[in-house]
Coordinates of C-alpha atoms in Angstrom, one line a residue:
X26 CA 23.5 39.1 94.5
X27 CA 23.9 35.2 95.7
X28 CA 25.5 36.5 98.9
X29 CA 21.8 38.1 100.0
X30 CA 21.1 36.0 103.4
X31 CA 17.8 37.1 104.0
X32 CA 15.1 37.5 101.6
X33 CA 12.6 40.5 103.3
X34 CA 9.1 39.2 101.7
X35 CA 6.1 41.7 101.9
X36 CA 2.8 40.5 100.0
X37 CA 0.1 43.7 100.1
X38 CA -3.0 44.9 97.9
X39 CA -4.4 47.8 98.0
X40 CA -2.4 48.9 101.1
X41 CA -0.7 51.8 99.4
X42 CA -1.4 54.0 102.4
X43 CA -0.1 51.9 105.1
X44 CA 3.3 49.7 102.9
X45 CA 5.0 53.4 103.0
X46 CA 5.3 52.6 107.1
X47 CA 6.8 49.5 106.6
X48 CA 9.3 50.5 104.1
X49 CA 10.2 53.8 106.1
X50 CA 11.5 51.2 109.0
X51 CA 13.3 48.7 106.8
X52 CA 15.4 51.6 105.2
X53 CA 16.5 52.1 109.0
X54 CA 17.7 48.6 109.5
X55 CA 21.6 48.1 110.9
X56 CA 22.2 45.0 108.8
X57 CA 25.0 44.8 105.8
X58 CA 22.9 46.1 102.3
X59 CA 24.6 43.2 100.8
X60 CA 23.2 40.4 103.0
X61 CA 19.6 41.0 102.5
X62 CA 16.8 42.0 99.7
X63 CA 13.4 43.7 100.2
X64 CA 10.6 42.1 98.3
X65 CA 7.3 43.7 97.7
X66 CA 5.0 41.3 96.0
X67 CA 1.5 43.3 94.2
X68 CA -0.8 41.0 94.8
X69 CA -3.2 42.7 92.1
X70 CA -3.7 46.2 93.4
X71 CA -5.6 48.6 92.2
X72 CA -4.2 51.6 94.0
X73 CA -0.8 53.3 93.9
X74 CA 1.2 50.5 95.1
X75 CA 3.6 51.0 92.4
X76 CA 4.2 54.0 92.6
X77 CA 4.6 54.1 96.5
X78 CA 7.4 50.9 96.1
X79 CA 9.4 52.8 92.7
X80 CA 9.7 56.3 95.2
X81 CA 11.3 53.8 97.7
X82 CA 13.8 52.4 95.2
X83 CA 16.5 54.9 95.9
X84 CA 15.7 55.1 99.9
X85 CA 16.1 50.8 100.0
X86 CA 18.7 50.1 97.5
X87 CA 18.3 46.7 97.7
X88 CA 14.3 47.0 97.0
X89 CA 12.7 44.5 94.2
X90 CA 9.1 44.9 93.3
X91 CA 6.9 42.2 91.2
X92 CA 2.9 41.5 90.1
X93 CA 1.2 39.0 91.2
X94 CA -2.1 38.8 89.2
X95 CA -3.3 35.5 90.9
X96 CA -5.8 36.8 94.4
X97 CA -5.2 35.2 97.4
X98 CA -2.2 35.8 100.3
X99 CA -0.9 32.4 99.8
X100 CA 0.2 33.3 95.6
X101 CA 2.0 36.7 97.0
X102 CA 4.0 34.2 99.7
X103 CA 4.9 31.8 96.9
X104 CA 6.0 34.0 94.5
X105 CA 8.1 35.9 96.8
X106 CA 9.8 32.7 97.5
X107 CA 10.2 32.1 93.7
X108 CA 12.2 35.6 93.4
X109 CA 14.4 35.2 96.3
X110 CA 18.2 34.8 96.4
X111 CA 18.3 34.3 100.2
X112 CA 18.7 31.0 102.0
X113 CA 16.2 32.9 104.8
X114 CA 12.5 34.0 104.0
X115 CA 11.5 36.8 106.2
X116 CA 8.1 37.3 105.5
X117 CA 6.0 40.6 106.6
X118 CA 2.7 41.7 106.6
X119 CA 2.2 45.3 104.7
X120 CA 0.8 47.1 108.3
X121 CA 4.0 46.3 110.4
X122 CA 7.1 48.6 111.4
X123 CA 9.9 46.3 112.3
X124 CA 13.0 47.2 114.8
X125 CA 15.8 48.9 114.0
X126 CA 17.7 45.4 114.6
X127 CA 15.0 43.3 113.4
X128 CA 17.1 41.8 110.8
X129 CA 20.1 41.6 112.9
X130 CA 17.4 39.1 115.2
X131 CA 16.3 37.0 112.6
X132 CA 19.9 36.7 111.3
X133 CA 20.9 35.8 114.7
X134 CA 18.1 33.4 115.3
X135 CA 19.3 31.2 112.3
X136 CA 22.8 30.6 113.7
X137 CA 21.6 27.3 115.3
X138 CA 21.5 24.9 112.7
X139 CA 18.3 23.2 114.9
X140 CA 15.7 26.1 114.2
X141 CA 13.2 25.9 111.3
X142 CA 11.5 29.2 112.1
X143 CA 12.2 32.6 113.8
X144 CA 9.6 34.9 115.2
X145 CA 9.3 37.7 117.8
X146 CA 6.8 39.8 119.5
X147 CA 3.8 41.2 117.6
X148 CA 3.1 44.7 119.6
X149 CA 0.0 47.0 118.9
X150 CA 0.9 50.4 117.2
X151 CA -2.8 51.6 117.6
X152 CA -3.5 54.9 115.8
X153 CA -5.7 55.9 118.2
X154 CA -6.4 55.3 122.0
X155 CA -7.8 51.4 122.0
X156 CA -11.2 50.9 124.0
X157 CA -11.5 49.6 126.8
X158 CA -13.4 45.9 125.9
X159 CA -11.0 45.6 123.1
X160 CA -7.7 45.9 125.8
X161 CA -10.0 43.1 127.6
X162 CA -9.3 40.5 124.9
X163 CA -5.6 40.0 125.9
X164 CA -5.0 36.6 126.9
X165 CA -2.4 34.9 129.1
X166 CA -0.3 32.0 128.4
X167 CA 2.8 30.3 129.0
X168 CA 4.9 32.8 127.3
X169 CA 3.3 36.0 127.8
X170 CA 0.2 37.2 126.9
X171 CA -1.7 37.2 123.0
X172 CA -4.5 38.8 121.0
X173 CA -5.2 36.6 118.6
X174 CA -8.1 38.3 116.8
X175 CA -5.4 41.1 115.7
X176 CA -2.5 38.3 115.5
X177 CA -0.6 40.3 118.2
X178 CA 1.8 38.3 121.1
X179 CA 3.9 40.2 123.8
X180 CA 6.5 37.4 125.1
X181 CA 9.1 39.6 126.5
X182 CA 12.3 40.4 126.2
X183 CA 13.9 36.7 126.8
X184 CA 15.2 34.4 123.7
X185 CA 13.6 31.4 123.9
X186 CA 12.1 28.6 122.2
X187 CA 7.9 28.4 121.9
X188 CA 5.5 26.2 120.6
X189 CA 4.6 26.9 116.8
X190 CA 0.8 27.4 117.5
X191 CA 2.0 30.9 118.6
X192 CA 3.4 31.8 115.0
X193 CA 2.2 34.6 113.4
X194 CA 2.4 35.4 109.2
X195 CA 2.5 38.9 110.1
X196 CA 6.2 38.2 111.3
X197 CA 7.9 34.6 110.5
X198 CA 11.0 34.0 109.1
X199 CA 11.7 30.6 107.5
X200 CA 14.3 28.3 105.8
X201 CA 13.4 28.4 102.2
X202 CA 15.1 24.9 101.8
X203 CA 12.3 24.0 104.6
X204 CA 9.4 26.0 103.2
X205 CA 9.4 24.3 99.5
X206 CA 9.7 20.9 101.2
X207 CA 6.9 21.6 103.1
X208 CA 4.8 22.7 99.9
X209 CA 4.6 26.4 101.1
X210 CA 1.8 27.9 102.2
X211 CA -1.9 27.3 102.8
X212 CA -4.1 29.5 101.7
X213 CA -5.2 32.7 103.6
X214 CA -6.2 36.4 103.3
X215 CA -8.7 36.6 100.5
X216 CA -10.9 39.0 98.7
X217 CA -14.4 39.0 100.4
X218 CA -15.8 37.6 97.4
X219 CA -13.5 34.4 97.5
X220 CA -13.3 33.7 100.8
X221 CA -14.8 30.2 101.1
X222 CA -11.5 29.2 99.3
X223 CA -9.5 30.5 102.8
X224 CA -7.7 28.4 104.6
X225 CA -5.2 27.9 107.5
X226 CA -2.3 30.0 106.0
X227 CA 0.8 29.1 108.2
X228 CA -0.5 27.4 110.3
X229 CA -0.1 24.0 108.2
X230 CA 3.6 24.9 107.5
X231 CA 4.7 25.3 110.7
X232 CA 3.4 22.6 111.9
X233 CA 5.4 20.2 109.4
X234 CA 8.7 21.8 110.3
X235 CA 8.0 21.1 113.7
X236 CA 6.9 17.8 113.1
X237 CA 10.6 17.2 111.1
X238 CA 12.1 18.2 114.2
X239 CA 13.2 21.5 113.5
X240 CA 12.7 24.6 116.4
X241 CA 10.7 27.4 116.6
X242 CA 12.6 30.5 118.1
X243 CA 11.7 33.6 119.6
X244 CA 14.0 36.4 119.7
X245 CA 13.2 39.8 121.0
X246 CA 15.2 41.4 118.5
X247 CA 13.1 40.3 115.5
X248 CA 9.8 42.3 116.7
X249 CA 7.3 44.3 115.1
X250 CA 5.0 46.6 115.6
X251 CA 1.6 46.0 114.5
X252 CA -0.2 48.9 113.1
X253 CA -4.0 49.0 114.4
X254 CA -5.7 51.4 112.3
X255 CA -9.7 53.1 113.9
X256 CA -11.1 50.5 111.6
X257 CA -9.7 47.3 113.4
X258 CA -10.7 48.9 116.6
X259 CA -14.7 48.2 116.5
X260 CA -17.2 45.1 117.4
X261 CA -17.6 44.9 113.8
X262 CA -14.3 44.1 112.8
X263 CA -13.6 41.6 115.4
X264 CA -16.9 39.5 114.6
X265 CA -15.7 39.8 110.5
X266 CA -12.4 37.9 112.3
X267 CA -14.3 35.5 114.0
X268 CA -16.5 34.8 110.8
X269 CA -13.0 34.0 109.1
X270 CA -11.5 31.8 111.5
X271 CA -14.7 29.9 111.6
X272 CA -14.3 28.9 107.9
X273 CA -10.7 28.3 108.6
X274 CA -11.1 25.5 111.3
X275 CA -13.5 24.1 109.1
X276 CA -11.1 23.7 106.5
X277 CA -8.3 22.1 109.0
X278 CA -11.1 19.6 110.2
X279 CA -12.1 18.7 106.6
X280 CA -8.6 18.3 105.5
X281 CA -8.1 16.2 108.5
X282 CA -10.2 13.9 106.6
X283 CA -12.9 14.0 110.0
X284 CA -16.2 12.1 109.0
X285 CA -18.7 15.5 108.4
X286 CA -21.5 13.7 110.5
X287 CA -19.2 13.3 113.5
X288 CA -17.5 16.6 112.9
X289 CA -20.5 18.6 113.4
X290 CA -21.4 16.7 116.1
X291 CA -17.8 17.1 118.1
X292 CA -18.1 20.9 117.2
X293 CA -21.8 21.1 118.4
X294 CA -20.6 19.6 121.9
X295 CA -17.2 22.0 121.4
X296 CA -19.3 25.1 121.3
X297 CA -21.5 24.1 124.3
X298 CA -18.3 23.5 126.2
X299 CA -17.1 27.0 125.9
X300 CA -20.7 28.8 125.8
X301 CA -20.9 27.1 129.4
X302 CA -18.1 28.2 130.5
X303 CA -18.3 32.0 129.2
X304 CA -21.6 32.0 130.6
X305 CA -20.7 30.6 134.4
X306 CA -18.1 33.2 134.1
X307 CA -20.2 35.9 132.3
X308 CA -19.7 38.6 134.8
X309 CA -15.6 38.5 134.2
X310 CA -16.0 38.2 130.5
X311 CA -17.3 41.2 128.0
X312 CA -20.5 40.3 126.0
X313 CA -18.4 41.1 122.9
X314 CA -16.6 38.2 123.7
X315 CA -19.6 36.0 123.4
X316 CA -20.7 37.1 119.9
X317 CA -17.3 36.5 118.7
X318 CA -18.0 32.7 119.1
X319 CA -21.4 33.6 117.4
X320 CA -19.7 34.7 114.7
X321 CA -17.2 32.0 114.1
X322 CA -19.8 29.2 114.6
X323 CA -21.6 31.0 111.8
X324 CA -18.2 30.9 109.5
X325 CA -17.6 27.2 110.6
X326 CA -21.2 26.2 109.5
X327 CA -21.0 29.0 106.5
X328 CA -17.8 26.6 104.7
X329 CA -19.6 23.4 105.7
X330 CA -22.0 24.3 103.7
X331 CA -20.2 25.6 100.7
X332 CA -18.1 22.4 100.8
X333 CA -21.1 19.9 100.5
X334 CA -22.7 21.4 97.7
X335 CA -19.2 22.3 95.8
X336 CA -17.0 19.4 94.8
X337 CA -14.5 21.8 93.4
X338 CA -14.2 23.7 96.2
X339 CA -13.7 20.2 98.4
X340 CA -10.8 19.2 95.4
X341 CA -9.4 22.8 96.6
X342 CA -9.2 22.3 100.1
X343 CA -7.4 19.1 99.5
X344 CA -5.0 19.9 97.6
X345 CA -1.6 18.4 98.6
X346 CA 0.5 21.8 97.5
X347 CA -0.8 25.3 96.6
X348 CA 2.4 26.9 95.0
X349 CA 1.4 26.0 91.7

């Protein structure tokens, strides 16, 4: 088994009904059995997770399935990377369906010895026709176009290299020799009723192999499709996003050891900033858009608060490594 390559890394909970998609398209993949594994970390389901990975056993030969008591995104990453034999992390979210040669791309990806991480694009698989306001929330960029608020990025069908602030945990592949010297993972995904200990997932990770001078590459080969169920597709679940990513920049600011005073300040005049400019430009921008912001100045101020009145929580978001 020490010739495995890749290790294919899928944390999930309670996602019974959507992992079986992902698995369907990993049994398709054109990449030698004996140069990869399929991980499927329980992060403490309650459902029929079980069951759904032990009927794949005999469809994905090289399928491995653990329990991971301890909540929280961040534990399933970790202790997917404590089980694996390959040299390559590959890690998936449980609502993807990856290429047929999605393997074969990351595999290829890794041949330059100067690239830390390998990613491709993040295309919608929406289960039902996607409104109109939510097609609106695409946005441009140097690469391509992304929609951040479902973690989705279409940058073509050209290798090339990209900044890290485009990665995505739905879809990044790693050097585990990389990832453990970079402490693993911040926290992320949470259950609802521990969500003020959420953090900035990835994002931390990435950013300390780039800053050892390692690549970040996009290959087309290594995309996925994103599955966008009727229940993503709704004001309410966008504005839940927002909430979430409010409490997570408050956790990089507070980490980045920012004076609170002067924080709150700087985000005060940060917020203006952009409500200015949404509103100078409200007639080409969707009202939905605007509440969004709401919403994650309300998750920003939300952690703040926590934070000041919880010294344990403040110990948590400093912590210098979570894989413990």
């Amino acid at each position: 088994m020490h010739s495995v390559k890749i290790s294919v890394i899928i944390p999930t909970r309670n996602r019974a009904h959507v992992i079986v998609k992902t698995l369907d398209s990993l049994a398709g993949q054109v990449f030698p059995l004996e140069n990869y594994e399929v991980i499927v970390i329980d992060n403490a389901s309650t459902d029929e997770t079980k069951k759904v990975v032990d009927d794949y056993m005999n469809k994905i030969s090289n399928l491995k399935y653990f329990y991971e008591a301890k909540p929280g995104l961040h534990n399933g990453r970790h202790r997917g990377a404590t089980e694996a034999f390959g040299d390559i992390l590959a890690y998936l979210d449980d609502d993807v369906i990856v290429s047929g040669n999605w393997l074969e791309g990351v595999y290829e990806g890794f041949q330059d010895s100067s690239v830390g991480i390998v990613t491709g694009n993040i295309l919608p698989h929406f289960e039902e026709t996607s409104p109109k306001w939510l097609d609106l929330q695409w946005e441009e960029c140097s690469y391509g176009r992304v929609l951040g608020w479902l973690s989705l990025m279409d940058f073509g069908d050209t290798m090339k290299y990209i900044r890290t602030d485009y990665v995505c945990g739905c879809n990044i592949a790693v050097r585990k020799d990389l990832l453990m010297k970079c402490n693993g993972f911040h926290p992320d995904s949470m259950p609802n009723e521990l969500i003020r200990y959420r953090g900035d997932g990835e994002t931390a990770v990435v950013g300390k192999i780039r800053n050892l001078n390692y690549k970040t590459l996009f290959n087309p080969k290594a995309s996925v499709f994103h599955i966008i169920d009727k229940n993503r597709m709704t004001p309410k679940y966008f504005y839940r996003r927002a909430f979430a990513q409010g409490i997570t920049y408050s956790y990089i600011q507070i980490r980045a050891g920012k004076n609170r005073l002067l924080l709150l300040f700087s985000f005060c005049l940060r917020m203006v900033r952009i409500y200015l400019s949404l509103f100078l430009n409200f007639k080409k921008i969707h009202p939905i858009k605007i509440v969004l912001w709401l919403y994650y100045i309300a998750g920003f101020l939300y952690h703040q608060k926590k934070v000041f009145f919880d010294k344990n929580l403040l110990s948590w978001v400093l912590k210098d490594s979570y894989m413990d």
